[in-house]
Structures are given as structure tokens and as C-alpha cells.
């Protein structure tokens, strides 16, 4: 299953990229993210995340997973979750494109497949709402 959300925001690509790539800060503002830590990053003058641990949850339900992260400065951030007992596949891709002097189109695409098909059926109603809330947080 894939869900895509688009928004045009009054910020530059560079400003939005900086927020999206700051995975350590997700725990402070991303809905349902209860913890976030970059565990590996590039070794250059402007380090970018290459691996991160996230914990997401709602009420008593909590899940933790590790993602490989690929960043293209000011353009995109993609996170691919490693093997997890809940998901067969979980990929989040952020894409940024300039829309004017100080505006940017942001696209969030979430591709996922649960191990349990029942979760997949239930998630069809929930994922668009959650993804929309995540995009609004940025």
C-alpha cells in the first residue's frame, strides 16, 4: 500500500530539508514519534543521517525500528526500515521541489506492507490521517 501527501509551504528547500533531515528532533514534534536517534551519519563537513532508530506509539502500543536513511541535500530524504516483525516493508520518502523564491512543494510518500494482512486492511483507514498529521507537523 502507498499513501502520498503533497503540500506547498512558504519555506525554501534548504530550510525544509534541514528540518526533515534532523531526525534526532522528530521526538519533539512528529505525531506518534516517542523517540528518535541518528545512529550513523556521513563523515563529511555537513554530516547527514545514514541510519536512525525510531520509536512510534499510540497509548499502550509502542514499536521500535531501525531505518537506513539516504539524503540528497535540499532535494530528498528516504528512510527504509530494516526487517521488523510487524512490517514486510516500510519506506518513507520526502521530496522537495522549488515553487518560487521562498516556497517549496513537499511530497511525503509512505509505502508499507504489514506481515499480518488484517493490519493492512485496518491501516487503510488510519494511514492517510497519520501521514497527513506528520506532514502538517513540518
CSV table of N, CA and C in Angstrom, one decimal:
chain,number,residue,atom,x,y,z
A,1,UNK,N,0.8,-1.2,0.0
A,1,UNK,CA,0.0,0.0,0.0
A,1,UNK,C,0.9,1.2,0.0
A,2,UNK,N,0.4,2.3,-0.7
A,2,UNK,CA,1.2,3.5,-0.8
A,2,UNK,C,0.2,4.7,-0.5
A,3,UNK,N,0.7,5.6,0.3
A,3,UNK,CA,0.0,6.8,0.5
A,3,UNK,C,0.9,8.0,0.2
A,4,UNK,N,0.4,9.0,-0.5
A,4,UNK,CA,1.1,10.2,-0.9
A,4,UNK,C,0.4,11.4,-0.5
A,5,UNK,N,1.1,12.4,0.1
A,5,UNK,CA,0.5,13.7,0.5
A,5,UNK,C,1.4,14.8,0.0
A,6,UNK,N,0.9,15.9,-0.5
A,6,UNK,CA,1.6,17.0,-1.0
A,6,UNK,C,1.2,18.3,-0.4
A,7,UNK,N,2.1,19.2,-0.1
A,7,UNK,CA,1.8,20.5,0.4
A,7,UNK,C,2.8,21.5,-0.2
A,8,UNK,N,2.3,22.7,-0.4
A,8,UNK,CA,3.2,23.8,-0.8
A,8,UNK,C,3.4,24.7,0.5
A,9,UNK,N,4.6,24.9,0.9
A,9,UNK,CA,4.9,25.6,2.1
A,9,UNK,C,5.8,26.8,1.8
A,10,UNK,N,5.6,27.9,2.6
A,10,UNK,CA,6.3,29.1,2.4
A,10,UNK,C,7.8,29.1,3.0
A,11,UNK,N,8.5,28.1,2.6
A,11,UNK,CA,9.9,28.0,3.0
A,11,UNK,C,10.8,27.5,1.9
A,12,UNK,N,12.1,27.8,2.0
A,12,UNK,CA,13.0,27.3,0.9
A,12,UNK,C,13.2,25.8,1.1
A,13,UNK,N,13.7,25.2,0.0
A,13,UNK,CA,14.0,23.8,0.0
A,13,UNK,C,15.1,23.5,1.1
A,14,UNK,N,16.1,24.4,1.2
A,14,UNK,CA,17.2,24.2,2.1
A,14,UNK,C,16.6,24.2,3.6
A,15,UNK,N,15.7,25.1,3.9
A,15,UNK,CA,15.2,25.2,5.2
A,15,UNK,C,14.3,24.0,5.6
A,16,UNK,N,13.5,23.5,4.6
A,16,UNK,CA,12.7,22.3,4.9
A,16,UNK,C,13.6,21.1,4.9
A,17,UNK,N,14.6,21.0,4.1
A,17,UNK,CA,15.5,19.8,4.1
A,17,UNK,C,16.1,19.7,5.5
A,18,UNK,N,16.6,20.8,6.0
A,18,UNK,CA,17.2,20.8,7.3
A,18,UNK,C,16.3,20.3,8.4
A,19,UNK,N,15.0,20.6,8.4
A,19,UNK,CA,14.1,20.1,9.4
A,19,UNK,C,13.8,18.6,9.2
A,20,UNK,N,13.6,18.2,7.9
A,20,UNK,CA,13.3,16.8,7.6
A,20,UNK,C,14.5,15.9,7.9
A,21,UNK,N,15.7,16.3,7.7
A,21,UNK,CA,16.9,15.5,7.9
A,21,UNK,C,17.3,15.5,9.4
A,22,UNK,N,16.7,16.4,10.2
A,22,UNK,CA,17.1,16.4,11.6
A,22,UNK,C,16.2,15.4,12.4
A,23,UNK,N,16.5,14.1,12.1
A,23,UNK,CA,15.8,13.0,12.7
A,23,UNK,C,15.8,13.0,14.2
A,24,UNK,N,17.0,13.4,14.8
A,24,UNK,CA,17.1,13.5,16.3
A,24,UNK,C,16.0,14.3,16.9
A,25,UNK,N,15.4,15.3,16.2
A,25,UNK,CA,14.4,16.2,16.7
A,25,UNK,C,13.0,15.7,16.5
A,26,UNK,N,12.8,14.6,15.7
A,26,UNK,CA,11.4,14.1,15.5
A,26,UNK,C,10.7,13.9,16.8
A,27,UNK,N,11.3,13.4,17.8
A,27,UNK,CA,10.6,13.0,19.0
A,27,UNK,C,10.0,14.2,19.7
A,28,UNK,N,10.4,15.4,19.3
A,28,UNK,CA,9.8,16.7,19.9
A,28,UNK,C,8.6,17.2,19.1
A,29,UNK,N,8.4,16.8,17.9
A,29,UNK,CA,7.3,17.4,17.2
A,29,UNK,C,6.5,16.5,16.2
A,30,UNK,N,7.0,15.3,15.9
A,30,UNK,CA,6.3,14.5,14.9
A,30,UNK,C,5.3,13.6,15.7
A,31,UNK,N,4.0,13.7,15.3
A,31,UNK,CA,3.0,12.9,15.9
A,31,UNK,C,3.3,11.4,16.0
A,32,UNK,N,3.1,10.8,17.1
A,32,UNK,CA,3.2,9.4,17.4
A,32,UNK,C,4.7,9.0,17.4
A,33,UNK,N,5.6,9.9,17.3
A,33,UNK,CA,7.1,9.5,17.4
A,33,UNK,C,7.5,9.8,18.8
A,34,UNK,N,7.8,8.7,19.6
A,34,UNK,CA,8.1,8.9,21.0
A,34,UNK,C,9.6,9.0,21.3
A,35,UNK,N,10.4,8.5,20.3
A,35,UNK,CA,11.8,8.6,20.5
A,35,UNK,C,12.5,8.6,19.1
A,36,UNK,N,13.6,9.3,18.9
A,36,UNK,CA,14.3,9.3,17.7
A,36,UNK,C,15.8,9.6,17.9
A,37,UNK,N,16.6,8.8,17.2
A,37,UNK,CA,18.1,8.9,17.4
A,37,UNK,C,18.8,8.6,16.1
A,38,UNK,N,19.6,9.4,15.6
A,38,UNK,CA,20.5,9.1,14.5
A,38,UNK,C,21.6,8.2,15.0
A,39,UNK,N,21.8,7.1,14.5
A,39,UNK,CA,22.9,6.2,15.0
A,39,UNK,C,24.1,6.1,14.1
A,40,UNK,N,24.0,6.6,12.8
A,40,UNK,CA,25.1,6.7,11.9
A,40,UNK,C,24.9,7.9,11.0
A,41,UNK,N,26.0,8.5,10.6
A,41,UNK,CA,25.9,9.6,9.7
A,41,UNK,C,27.1,9.7,8.8
A,42,UNK,N,27.0,10.5,7.7
A,42,UNK,CA,28.1,10.7,6.8
A,42,UNK,C,29.3,11.3,7.5
A,43,UNK,N,30.5,11.1,7.0
A,43,UNK,CA,31.7,11.7,7.6
A,43,UNK,C,32.2,12.9,6.8
A,44,UNK,N,31.4,13.8,6.5
A,44,UNK,CA,31.9,15.0,5.8
A,44,UNK,C,31.6,16.2,6.6
A,45,UNK,N,31.9,17.4,6.0
A,45,UNK,CA,31.8,18.6,6.8
A,45,UNK,C,30.3,18.9,7.3
A,46,UNK,N,29.3,18.5,6.5
A,46,UNK,CA,27.9,18.6,6.9
A,46,UNK,C,27.3,17.2,7.1
A,47,UNK,N,27.5,16.6,8.2
A,47,UNK,CA,27.1,15.2,8.4
A,47,UNK,C,25.5,15.1,8.2
A,48,UNK,N,25.2,14.0,7.4
A,48,UNK,CA,23.8,13.7,7.2
A,48,UNK,C,23.5,12.3,7.7
A,49,UNK,N,22.3,12.1,8.2
A,49,UNK,CA,22.0,10.8,8.8
A,49,UNK,C,22.0,9.7,7.7
A,50,UNK,N,22.5,8.5,8.1
A,50,UNK,CA,22.5,7.3,7.2
A,50,UNK,C,21.8,6.2,7.9
A,51,UNK,N,21.6,6.2,9.2
A,51,UNK,CA,20.8,5.2,9.9
A,51,UNK,C,20.2,5.9,11.1
A,52,UNK,N,19.0,5.5,11.5
A,52,UNK,CA,18.3,6.1,12.6
A,52,UNK,C,17.4,5.1,13.3
A,53,UNK,N,17.2,5.2,14.6
A,53,UNK,CA,16.3,4.4,15.3
A,53,UNK,C,15.1,5.3,15.7
A,54,UNK,N,13.9,4.8,15.4
A,54,UNK,CA,12.7,5.5,15.8
A,54,UNK,C,11.8,4.6,16.7
A,55,UNK,N,11.1,5.2,17.6
A,55,UNK,CA,10.1,4.5,18.3
A,55,UNK,C,8.8,5.3,18.1
A,56,UNK,N,7.7,4.6,17.7
A,56,UNK,CA,6.4,5.2,17.4
A,56,UNK,C,5.4,4.5,18.3
A,57,UNK,N,4.4,5.2,18.7
A,57,UNK,CA,3.4,4.6,19.5
A,57,UNK,C,2.1,5.4,19.7
A,58,UNK,N,1.1,4.7,20.2
A,58,UNK,CA,-0.1,5.3,20.5
A,58,UNK,C,-0.7,4.6,21.7
A,59,UNK,N,-0.9,5.3,22.7
A,59,UNK,CA,-1.4,4.8,24.0
A,59,UNK,C,-0.4,3.7,24.5
A,60,UNK,N,-0.9,2.4,24.7
A,60,UNK,CA,-0.1,1.4,25.2
A,60,UNK,C,0.7,0.7,24.1
A,61,UNK,N,0.5,1.0,22.9
A,61,UNK,CA,1.2,0.3,21.8
A,61,UNK,C,2.4,1.1,21.4
A,62,UNK,N,3.6,0.4,21.4
A,62,UNK,CA,4.9,1.0,21.0
A,62,UNK,C,5.6,0.1,20.1
A,63,UNK,N,6.2,0.6,19.1
A,63,UNK,CA,7.1,-0.2,18.2
A,63,UNK,C,8.4,0.6,17.9
A,64,UNK,N,9.5,-0.1,17.9
A,64,UNK,CA,10.8,0.5,17.6
A,64,UNK,C,11.3,-0.2,16.3
A,65,UNK,N,12.0,0.6,15.5
A,65,UNK,CA,12.6,0.1,14.3
A,65,UNK,C,13.8,0.9,13.9
A,66,UNK,N,14.7,0.3,13.1
A,66,UNK,CA,15.8,1.0,12.6
A,66,UNK,C,15.6,1.2,11.1
A,67,UNK,N,16.0,2.4,10.6
A,67,UNK,CA,15.9,2.7,9.2
A,67,UNK,C,17.2,3.1,8.6
A,68,UNK,N,17.5,2.6,7.4
A,68,UNK,CA,18.6,3.2,6.6
A,68,UNK,C,18.1,4.5,5.9
A,69,UNK,N,18.9,5.5,6.0
A,69,UNK,CA,18.5,6.8,5.5
A,69,UNK,C,19.4,7.3,4.4
A,70,UNK,N,18.8,7.8,3.3
A,70,UNK,CA,19.5,8.3,2.2
A,70,UNK,C,19.1,9.8,2.0
A,71,UNK,N,20.0,10.7,2.1
A,71,UNK,CA,19.7,12.1,1.9
A,71,UNK,C,20.4,12.7,0.7
A,72,UNK,N,19.6,13.4,-0.1
A,72,UNK,CA,20.2,14.2,-1.2
A,72,UNK,C,19.9,15.7,-0.8
A,73,UNK,N,21.0,16.4,-0.4
A,73,UNK,CA,20.8,17.8,0.2
A,73,UNK,C,19.8,18.6,-0.6
A,74,UNK,N,18.9,19.2,0.2
A,74,UNK,CA,17.9,20.2,-0.4
A,74,UNK,C,16.9,19.5,-1.3
A,75,UNK,N,16.9,18.2,-1.5
A,75,UNK,CA,16.1,17.6,-2.5
A,75,UNK,C,15.2,16.4,-2.0
A,76,UNK,N,15.8,15.5,-1.2
A,76,UNK,CA,15.0,14.4,-0.7
A,76,UNK,C,15.7,13.7,0.5
A,77,UNK,N,14.8,13.0,1.2
A,77,UNK,CA,15.2,12.1,2.3
A,77,UNK,C,14.4,10.9,2.2
A,78,UNK,N,15.0,9.7,2.2
A,78,UNK,CA,14.3,8.5,2.1
A,78,UNK,C,14.8,7.6,3.3
A,79,UNK,N,13.8,7.0,4.0
A,79,UNK,CA,14.1,6.1,5.1
A,79,UNK,C,13.5,4.8,4.8
A,80,UNK,N,14.3,3.7,4.8
A,80,UNK,CA,13.8,2.3,4.6
A,80,UNK,C,14.0,1.5,5.9
A,81,UNK,N,12.9,1.1,6.4
A,81,UNK,CA,13.0,0.3,7.7
A,81,UNK,C,13.6,-1.0,7.5
A,82,UNK,N,14.5,-1.4,8.4
A,82,UNK,CA,15.1,-2.8,8.4
A,82,UNK,C,14.0,-3.8,8.7
A,83,UNK,N,14.4,-5.0,8.6
A,83,UNK,CA,13.5,-6.1,8.9
A,83,UNK,C,12.8,-5.9,10.3
A,84,UNK,N,11.5,-6.1,10.4
A,84,UNK,CA,10.8,-5.9,11.6
A,84,UNK,C,9.6,-6.9,11.6
A,85,UNK,N,9.3,-7.5,12.7
A,85,UNK,CA,8.2,-8.5,12.8
A,85,UNK,C,6.8,-7.9,12.4
A,86,UNK,N,6.6,-6.6,12.4
A,86,UNK,CA,5.3,-6.0,12.1
A,86,UNK,C,5.2,-5.7,10.6
A,87,UNK,N,6.3,-5.3,10.0
A,87,UNK,CA,6.2,-4.9,8.6
A,87,UNK,C,7.0,-5.8,7.7
A,88,UNK,N,6.5,-6.0,6.5
A,88,UNK,CA,7.3,-6.6,5.4
A,88,UNK,C,8.1,-5.5,4.7
A,89,UNK,N,7.4,-4.3,4.7
A,89,UNK,CA,8.1,-3.2,4.0
A,89,UNK,C,7.6,-1.9,4.7
A,90,UNK,N,8.5,-1.0,4.9
A,90,UNK,CA,8.1,0.4,5.3
A,90,UNK,C,9.2,1.3,4.8
A,91,UNK,N,8.7,2.2,3.9
A,91,UNK,CA,9.6,3.2,3.2
A,91,UNK,C,8.9,4.6,3.3
A,92,UNK,N,9.6,5.6,3.8
A,92,UNK,CA,9.1,6.9,3.8
A,92,UNK,C,10.0,7.8,2.9
A,93,UNK,N,9.4,8.5,2.0
A,93,UNK,CA,10.3,9.3,1.1
A,93,UNK,C,9.7,10.7,1.1
A,94,UNK,N,10.6,11.6,1.4
A,94,UNK,CA,10.3,13.1,1.3
A,94,UNK,C,11.0,13.6,0.1
A,95,UNK,N,10.2,14.4,-0.7
A,95,UNK,CA,10.8,15.0,-1.9
A,95,UNK,C,10.4,16.5,-1.9
A,96,UNK,N,11.4,17.3,-2.2
A,96,UNK,CA,11.3,18.8,-2.2
A,96,UNK,C,11.5,19.4,-3.5
A,97,UNK,N,10.7,20.3,-4.0
A,97,UNK,CA,10.9,21.0,-5.2
A,97,UNK,C,10.5,22.4,-5.1
A,98,UNK,N,11.3,23.3,-5.7
A,98,UNK,CA,11.1,24.7,-5.6
A,98,UNK,C,9.9,25.2,-6.3
A,99,UNK,N,9.1,26.1,-5.7
A,99,UNK,CA,7.9,26.6,-6.3
A,99,UNK,C,7.9,28.1,-6.5
A,100,UNK,N,9.0,28.7,-6.1
A,100,UNK,CA,9.1,30.1,-6.2
A,100,UNK,C,10.3,30.6,-5.4
A,101,UNK,N,10.4,31.9,-5.2
A,101,UNK,CA,11.6,32.4,-4.5
A,101,UNK,C,11.7,31.8,-3.1
A,102,UNK,N,10.6,31.8,-2.3
A,102,UNK,CA,10.7,31.3,-0.9
A,102,UNK,C,9.5,30.3,-0.7
A,103,UNK,N,9.3,29.5,-1.6
A,103,UNK,CA,8.2,28.5,-1.4
A,103,UNK,C,8.7,27.1,-2.0
A,104,UNK,N,8.1,26.1,-1.4
A,104,UNK,CA,8.6,24.7,-1.8
A,104,UNK,C,7.4,23.8,-1.7
A,105,UNK,N,7.4,22.9,-2.7
A,105,UNK,CA,6.4,21.8,-2.7
A,105,UNK,C,7.1,20.6,-1.9
A,106,UNK,N,6.3,20.1,-1.0
A,106,UNK,CA,6.8,18.9,-0.2
A,106,UNK,C,5.9,17.7,-0.5
A,107,UNK,N,6.5,16.6,-0.8
A,107,UNK,CA,5.8,15.4,-1.1
A,107,UNK,C,6.2,14.4,-0.1
A,108,UNK,N,5.3,13.7,0.7
A,108,UNK,CA,5.6,12.6,1.5
A,108,UNK,C,4.9,11.4,1.0
A,109,UNK,N,5.7,10.4,0.7
A,109,UNK,CA,5.2,9.1,0.2
A,109,UNK,C,5.6,8.0,1.2
A,110,UNK,N,4.5,7.3,1.7
A,110,UNK,CA,4.8,6.2,2.6
A,110,UNK,C,4.3,5.0,1.9
A,111,UNK,N,5.2,4.0,1.8
A,111,UNK,CA,4.9,2.7,1.2
A,111,UNK,C,5.1,1.7,2.3
A,112,UNK,N,4.1,0.9,2.5
A,112,UNK,CA,4.1,-0.1,3.6
A,112,UNK,C,3.4,-1.4,3.3
A,113,UNK,N,3.8,-2.4,3.9
A,113,UNK,CA,3.1,-3.7,3.9
A,113,UNK,C,3.3,-4.4,5.2
A,114,UNK,N,2.2,-4.7,5.9
A,114,UNK,CA,2.2,-5.4,7.1
A,114,UNK,C,2.4,-6.9,6.9
A,115,UNK,N,3.0,-7.6,7.9
A,115,UNK,CA,3.1,-9.0,7.9
A,115,UNK,C,1.7,-9.6,8.0
A,116,UNK,N,0.9,-9.1,8.9
A,116,UNK,CA,-0.4,-9.6,9.1
A,116,UNK,C,-1.4,-8.8,8.1
A,117,UNK,N,-2.1,-9.5,7.2
A,117,UNK,CA,-3.0,-8.9,6.2
A,117,UNK,C,-4.1,-8.1,6.9
A,118,UNK,N,-4.5,-8.5,8.1
A,118,UNK,CA,-5.6,-7.8,8.8
A,118,UNK,C,-5.1,-6.4,9.2
A,119,UNK,N,-3.9,-6.3,9.6
A,119,UNK,CA,-3.4,-4.9,9.9
A,119,UNK,C,-3.4,-4.0,8.7
A,120,UNK,N,-3.1,-4.6,7.5
A,120,UNK,CA,-3.1,-3.9,6.3
A,120,UNK,C,-4.5,-3.4,6.0
A,121,UNK,N,-5.5,-4.2,6.2
A,121,UNK,CA,-6.9,-3.7,5.9
A,121,UNK,C,-7.3,-2.6,6.9
A,122,UNK,N,-6.9,-2.8,8.2
A,122,UNK,CA,-7.3,-1.7,9.2
A,122,UNK,C,-6.5,-0.5,8.9
A,123,UNK,N,-5.3,-0.6,8.5
A,123,UNK,CA,-4.4,0.6,8.3
A,123,UNK,C,-4.9,1.5,7.1
A,124,UNK,N,-5.6,0.9,6.2
A,124,UNK,CA,-6.0,1.7,5.0
A,124,UNK,C,-6.8,2.9,5.5
A,125,UNK,N,-7.6,2.8,6.6
A,125,UNK,CA,-8.3,4.0,7.1
A,125,UNK,C,-7.5,4.9,7.9
A,126,UNK,N,-6.5,4.4,8.5
A,126,UNK,CA,-5.7,5.1,9.5
A,126,UNK,C,-4.5,5.9,8.9
A,127,UNK,N,-3.8,5.2,8.0
A,127,UNK,CA,-2.5,5.8,7.5
A,127,UNK,C,-2.7,7.2,6.8
A,128,UNK,N,-3.7,7.4,6.0
A,128,UNK,CA,-3.8,8.8,5.4
A,128,UNK,C,-4.0,9.8,6.5
A,129,UNK,N,-4.7,9.6,7.6
A,129,UNK,CA,-4.8,10.5,8.7
A,129,UNK,C,-3.5,10.8,9.4
A,130,UNK,N,-2.8,9.7,9.7
A,130,UNK,CA,-1.5,9.8,10.4
A,130,UNK,C,-0.5,10.5,9.5
A,131,UNK,N,-0.4,10.1,8.2
A,131,UNK,CA,0.6,10.7,7.3
A,131,UNK,C,0.3,12.2,7.1
A,132,UNK,N,-1.0,12.6,7.1
A,132,UNK,CA,-1.4,14.0,7.0
A,132,UNK,C,-0.9,14.8,8.2
A,133,UNK,N,-1.1,14.2,9.4
A,133,UNK,CA,-0.7,14.8,10.6
A,133,UNK,C,0.9,15.0,10.7
A,134,UNK,N,1.6,14.0,10.2
A,134,UNK,CA,3.0,14.1,10.2
A,134,UNK,C,3.5,15.2,9.2
A,135,UNK,N,2.9,15.3,8.1
A,135,UNK,CA,3.3,16.3,7.1
A,135,UNK,C,2.9,17.7,7.7
A,136,UNK,N,1.8,17.8,8.3
A,136,UNK,CA,1.4,19.1,8.9
A,136,UNK,C,2.4,19.5,10.1
A,137,UNK,N,3.0,18.6,10.7
A,137,UNK,CA,3.9,18.9,11.8
A,137,UNK,C,5.2,19.6,11.3
A,138,UNK,N,5.5,19.4,10.0
A,138,UNK,CA,6.7,20.1,9.5
A,138,UNK,C,6.3,21.5,9.0
